[in-house]
Short mmCIF file of C-alpha atoms in Angstrom, two decimals:
data_model
loop_
_atom_site.label_atom_id
_atom_site.label_comp_id
_atom_site.label_asym_id
_atom_site.label_seq_id
_atom_site.Cartn_x
_atom_site.Cartn_y
_atom_site.Cartn_z
CA UNK A 1 109.15 154.90 150.74
CA UNK A 2 111.22 151.75 150.20
CA UNK A 3 114.83 152.02 149.02
CA UNK A 4 117.07 149.34 147.51
CA UNK A 5 120.81 149.71 146.84
CA UNK A 6 122.46 147.39 144.32
CA UNK A 7 126.14 147.06 143.44
CA UNK A 8 126.51 146.36 139.71
CA UNK A 9 129.97 144.93 138.98
CA UNK A 10 131.88 145.21 135.71
CA UNK A 11 133.30 142.18 133.90
CA UNK A 12 136.49 141.43 132.01
CA UNK A 13 136.98 139.13 129.03
CA UNK A 14 140.01 136.94 129.70
CA UNK A 15 139.58 135.32 126.31
CA UNK A 16 137.34 136.20 123.39
CA UNK A 17 137.06 133.78 120.47
CA UNK A 18 134.95 134.68 117.45
CA UNK A 19 133.73 131.20 116.57
CA UNK A 20 131.62 131.84 113.48
CA UNK A 21 129.49 134.40 111.72
CA UNK A 22 125.84 133.57 111.19
CA UNK A 23 123.44 135.57 109.06
CA UNK A 24 122.40 137.58 112.11
CA UNK A 25 125.39 137.79 114.46
CA UNK A 26 128.92 136.70 115.31
CA UNK A 27 128.95 133.65 117.57
CA UNK A 28 131.59 133.93 120.30
CA UNK A 29 133.11 131.87 123.08
CA UNK A 30 134.59 133.87 125.92
CA UNK A 31 135.85 133.38 129.45
CA UNK A 32 134.58 136.22 131.61
CA UNK A 33 134.88 137.19 135.25
CA UNK A 34 133.24 139.79 137.47
CA UNK A 35 135.48 142.40 139.07
CA UNK A 36 135.14 144.76 142.02
CA UNK A 37 134.72 147.86 139.84
CA UNK A 38 131.03 148.63 140.37
CA UNK A 39 128.30 151.09 139.58
CA UNK A 40 126.00 151.81 142.54
CA UNK A 41 122.28 151.81 141.82
CA UNK A 42 119.71 153.23 144.24
CA UNK A 43 116.05 152.45 143.51
CA UNK A 44 113.03 153.88 145.32
CA UNK A 45 109.42 152.88 144.78
CA UNK A 46 106.75 155.18 143.42
CA UNK A 47 102.98 155.31 143.73
CA UNK A 48 102.56 155.84 139.99
CA UNK A 49 104.02 154.22 136.86
CA UNK A 50 106.61 156.86 136.19
CA UNK A 51 110.33 156.09 135.91
CA UNK A 52 112.88 158.75 136.82
CA UNK A 53 116.56 158.10 136.08
CA UNK A 54 119.52 160.23 137.12
CA UNK A 55 123.17 159.39 136.57
CA UNK A 56 126.13 160.80 138.50
CA UNK A 57 129.83 160.30 137.97
CA UNK A 58 130.41 159.46 134.32
CA UNK A 59 127.64 161.30 132.41
CA UNK A 60 125.14 159.55 130.13
CA UNK A 61 125.97 159.55 126.43
CA UNK A 62 122.32 159.25 125.33
CA UNK A 63 118.83 160.46 126.14
CA UNK A 64 117.34 159.15 129.38
CA UNK A 65 114.72 157.04 127.60
CA UNK A 66 117.45 155.43 125.47
CA UNK A 67 119.53 154.44 128.50
CA UNK A 68 119.50 150.67 129.04
CA UNK A 69 118.88 151.08 132.77
CA UNK A 70 115.72 153.05 131.98
CA UNK A 71 114.66 150.43 129.43
CA UNK A 72 115.21 147.69 132.01
CA UNK A 73 113.00 149.44 134.57
CA UNK A 74 110.24 150.00 132.02
CA UNK A 75 110.44 146.41 130.77
CA UNK A 76 110.22 145.12 134.34
CA UNK A 77 107.29 147.39 135.15
CA UNK A 78 105.42 146.32 132.01
CA UNK A 79 106.19 142.61 132.44
CA UNK A 80 105.20 142.33 136.08
CA UNK A 81 102.60 145.14 136.28
CA UNK A 82 104.35 147.03 139.06
CA UNK A 83 104.51 150.72 139.83
CA UNK A 84 107.44 152.82 138.66
CA UNK A 85 110.69 153.80 140.34
CA UNK A 86 113.14 156.60 141.02
CA UNK A 87 116.58 155.35 139.98
CA UNK A 88 119.94 156.95 140.69
CA UNK A 89 123.14 155.47 139.26
CA UNK A 90 126.58 156.47 140.49
CA UNK A 91 128.57 155.47 137.41
CA UNK A 92 132.14 154.24 137.88
CA UNK A 93 132.43 151.78 134.98
CA UNK A 94 133.76 153.63 131.90
CA UNK A 95 131.48 153.85 128.86
CA UNK A 96 132.18 151.88 125.65
CA UNK A 97 135.12 150.23 127.35
CA UNK A 98 134.36 146.53 126.96
CA UNK A 99 133.79 146.22 130.72
CA UNK A 100 130.05 145.62 130.47
CA UNK A 101 128.89 148.77 132.23
CA UNK A 102 125.60 149.03 130.33
CA UNK A 103 124.75 145.37 130.91
CA UNK A 104 125.75 145.68 134.56
CA UNK A 105 123.31 148.55 135.05
CA UNK A 106 120.57 146.71 133.17
CA UNK A 107 120.97 143.62 135.35
CA UNK A 108 121.31 145.73 138.49
CA UNK A 109 118.04 147.54 137.82
CA UNK A 110 116.22 144.24 137.19
CA UNK A 111 117.54 142.79 140.46
CA UNK A 112 116.73 145.98 142.35
CA UNK A 113 113.19 146.17 140.97
CA UNK A 114 112.59 142.52 141.88
CA UNK A 115 113.65 143.19 145.48
CA UNK A 116 111.86 146.53 145.62
CA UNK A 117 108.52 144.96 144.73
CA UNK A 118 109.21 141.68 146.57
CA UNK A 119 108.51 139.42 143.59
CA UNK A 120 109.38 135.75 143.21
CA UNK A 121 110.27 135.66 139.51
CA UNK A 122 112.93 134.42 137.13
CA UNK A 123 114.67 137.42 135.60
CA UNK A 124 116.62 135.48 132.97
CA UNK A 125 114.03 135.54 130.13
CA UNK A 126 113.54 139.29 130.53
CA UNK A 127 117.30 139.88 130.82
CA UNK A 128 117.84 138.05 127.52
CA UNK A 129 115.53 140.49 125.74
CA UNK A 130 117.58 143.44 127.00
CA UNK A 131 121.09 142.44 125.93
CA UNK A 132 123.13 139.40 125.01
CA UNK A 133 125.19 139.26 128.21
CA UNK A 134 122.65 140.78 130.62
CA UNK A 135 121.59 137.37 131.95
CA UNK A 136 125.21 136.63 132.86
CA UNK A 137 125.41 139.93 134.72
CA UNK A 138 122.53 138.90 137.01
CA UNK A 139 124.87 136.57 138.93
CA UNK A 140 128.33 137.20 137.43
CA UNK A 141 131.39 135.30 138.58
CA UNK A 142 133.61 133.19 136.36
CA UNK A 143 131.72 131.84 133.36
CA UNK A 144 132.00 130.84 129.73
CA UNK A 145 129.59 132.71 127.45
CA UNK A 146 128.70 131.37 124.02
CA UNK A 147 126.51 132.32 121.08
CA UNK A 148 125.81 136.02 121.42
CA UNK A 149 126.69 135.74 125.11
CA UNK A 150 123.34 134.35 126.22
CA UNK A 151 124.56 130.74 126.69
CA UNK A 152 126.14 130.69 130.14
CA UNK A 153 128.26 127.98 131.74
CA UNK A 154 129.28 128.90 135.28
CA UNK A 155 132.82 127.97 136.38
CA UNK A 156 133.72 127.29 140.01
CA UNK A 157 137.14 128.93 140.16
CA UNK A 158 138.43 130.08 143.55
CA UNK A 159 141.54 131.86 142.26
CA UNK A 160 141.71 135.63 142.72
CA UNK A 161 143.06 137.43 139.65
CA UNK A 162 144.29 141.02 139.92
CA UNK A 163 144.11 143.64 137.18
CA UNK A 164 145.41 147.00 136.13
CA UNK A 165 142.93 148.46 133.66
CA UNK A 166 143.62 151.38 131.36
CA UNK A 167 140.35 152.90 130.17
CA UNK A 168 141.24 155.40 127.45
CA UNK A 169 138.97 158.31 126.58
CA UNK A 170 138.00 156.99 123.14
CA UNK A 171 135.47 154.18 123.31
CA UNK A 172 134.98 151.48 120.69
CA UNK A 173 131.62 150.45 119.27
CA UNK A 174 131.21 146.66 119.27
CA UNK A 175 129.33 146.92 115.98
CA UNK A 176 132.19 148.81 114.33
CA UNK A 177 134.76 146.39 115.73
CA UNK A 178 132.95 143.37 114.28
CA UNK A 179 132.60 145.13 110.92
CA UNK A 180 136.36 145.75 110.88
CA UNK A 181 136.96 142.14 112.00
CA UNK A 182 135.01 140.91 108.96
CA UNK A 183 136.89 143.28 106.69
CA UNK A 184 140.28 141.98 107.83
CA UNK A 185 139.35 138.33 107.13
CA UNK A 186 141.90 136.98 109.59
CA UNK A 187 141.65 133.67 111.42
CA UNK A 188 142.85 133.02 114.97
CA UNK A 189 143.37 130.01 117.18
CA UNK A 190 140.63 129.50 119.76
CA UNK A 191 141.91 129.85 123.32
CA UNK A 192 138.96 129.67 125.68
CA UNK A 193 138.87 125.92 126.41
CA UNK A 194 142.63 125.76 127.01
CA UNK A 195 142.51 128.86 129.20
CA UNK A 196 139.77 127.39 131.40
CA UNK A 197 141.59 124.10 131.84
CA UNK A 198 144.87 125.78 132.79
CA UNK A 199 143.10 128.08 135.26
CA UNK A 200 141.26 125.18 136.87
CA UNK A 201 144.59 123.35 137.22
CA UNK A 202 146.16 126.53 138.63
CA UNK A 203 148.78 126.53 135.87
CA UNK A 204 148.94 130.30 135.96
CA UNK A 205 151.90 130.94 133.68
CA UNK A 206 150.37 128.77 130.97
CA UNK A 207 147.03 130.47 131.53
CA UNK A 208 148.67 133.83 130.84
CA UNK A 209 149.80 132.53 127.44
CA UNK A 210 146.18 131.66 126.60
CA UNK A 211 144.83 135.15 127.24
CA UNK A 212 143.76 136.61 123.90
CA UNK A 213 141.06 138.54 122.07
CA UNK A 214 140.15 137.96 118.42
CA UNK A 215 138.81 141.52 118.10
CA UNK A 216 142.08 143.16 119.09
CA UNK A 217 143.43 143.77 115.57
CA UNK A 218 140.07 145.17 114.50
CA UNK A 219 139.65 147.51 117.46
CA UNK A 220 143.15 149.00 117.22
CA UNK A 221 142.18 150.27 113.77
CA UNK A 222 139.35 152.19 115.41
CA UNK A 223 141.27 153.31 118.51
CA UNK A 224 145.04 153.13 117.93
CA UNK A 225 145.69 154.28 121.50
CA UNK A 226 144.85 150.72 122.57
CA UNK A 227 148.28 149.70 121.28
CA UNK A 228 149.97 152.37 123.40
CA UNK A 229 148.05 151.24 126.49
CA UNK A 230 149.12 147.65 125.90
CA UNK A 231 152.75 148.66 125.49
CA UNK A 232 152.69 150.80 128.64
CA UNK A 233 151.18 147.96 130.67
CA UNK A 234 153.90 145.61 129.47
CA UNK A 235 156.61 148.14 130.34
CA UNK A 236 155.04 148.52 133.79
CA UNK A 237 155.51 144.80 134.42
CA UNK A 238 152.37 143.08 133.12
CA UNK A 239 153.42 139.84 131.44
CA UNK A 240 149.88 139.15 130.20
CA UNK A 241 147.87 141.94 128.60
CA UNK A 242 144.62 141.77 126.66
CA UNK A 243 141.69 143.92 125.58
CA UNK A 244 138.31 143.46 127.26
CA UNK A 245 135.35 142.97 124.93
CA UNK A 246 135.68 145.07 121.81
CA UNK A 247 137.71 147.62 123.78
CA UNK A 248 138.80 150.18 124.42
CA UNK A 249 139.90 149.07 127.89
CA UNK A 250 143.19 147.20 128.08
CA UNK A 251 143.86 144.97 131.07
CA UNK A 252 147.06 143.72 132.63
CA UNK A 253 146.58 140.37 134.36
CA UNK A 254 148.40 139.49 137.60
CA UNK A 255 148.33 136.66 140.13
CA UNK A 256 150.35 138.63 142.69
CA UNK A 257 148.75 141.69 144.29
CA UNK A 258 152.08 143.41 145.01
CA UNK A 259 153.12 143.07 141.36
CA UNK A 260 149.78 144.52 140.33
CA UNK A 261 150.15 147.45 142.71
CA UNK A 262 153.69 148.16 141.51
CA UNK A 263 152.44 148.34 137.92
CA UNK A 264 149.59 150.61 138.98
CA UNK A 265 151.98 153.02 140.72
CA UNK A 266 154.09 153.28 137.56
CA UNK A 267 151.06 154.05 135.39
CA UNK A 268 149.11 156.37 137.70
CA UNK A 269 151.21 159.49 136.92
CA UNK A 270 150.68 158.88 133.19
CA UNK A 271 146.96 158.06 133.17
CA UNK A 272 145.49 159.54 136.36
CA UNK A 273 141.95 158.33 136.95
CA UNK A 274 141.99 156.43 133.63
CA UNK A 275 144.02 153.66 135.27
CA UNK A 276 142.08 151.38 137.60
CA UNK A 277 143.00 148.65 140.07
CA UNK A 278 140.59 145.73 140.28
CA UNK A 279 140.30 142.06 141.15
CA UNK A 280 137.90 139.20 140.54
CA UNK A 281 134.93 138.76 142.85
#
């Protein structure tokens, strides 16, 4: 029996601009980065076409066959005519948090299945059928995502950014956040291009001023605790705080590891395992 282990990292949105609304979706432009908060995926081959999925850590919030990791394995098996797999996920990325946990697992399963069955294939077309940012999650790193998230421009940035993440219990549905965004009819200045330029120039203080998320005012209507998390991060010493994705995770951004760790120590007694230390990878 062959076994493959894949680390599936989360991502953070350092900016999120809602550029326009088409008839089918909201077009966005966002600066994203992979972080060292990971789910661990173990995949073993089978002699039949069955797929078994078990999840440990944070429990699944849906039926097994509705889980995106399961769907990814089945789509891979059907596309490339392979046998099935036994898949175990140790889940560390909080659900409905804006940290890309579902897409990370989807991409991780695709990569693991490719290695498991020793195939030379491009996973990008299949990844794009399974989620708007799944193709980005195949390689991760710093990137600008556009459209629905499927248009990827990689960025060669060697700066390490440190984070304190507060992942509250209440998740936020991206669909509900966009509906509330439309209802509010507010307009915001786009920040992504300026943020990238300042980061590339290592103008870190200016970069902090660019950090923003157009969905913030919509998501706080759905999960008001986001506002409390933001305030607590600021009181703990984070001078730049934003929401990742549509929430509900709130992230404090640091360029000094000691400052990050000091903020974490202040928040740990209040949030316990809901506060997470991370950094870009």
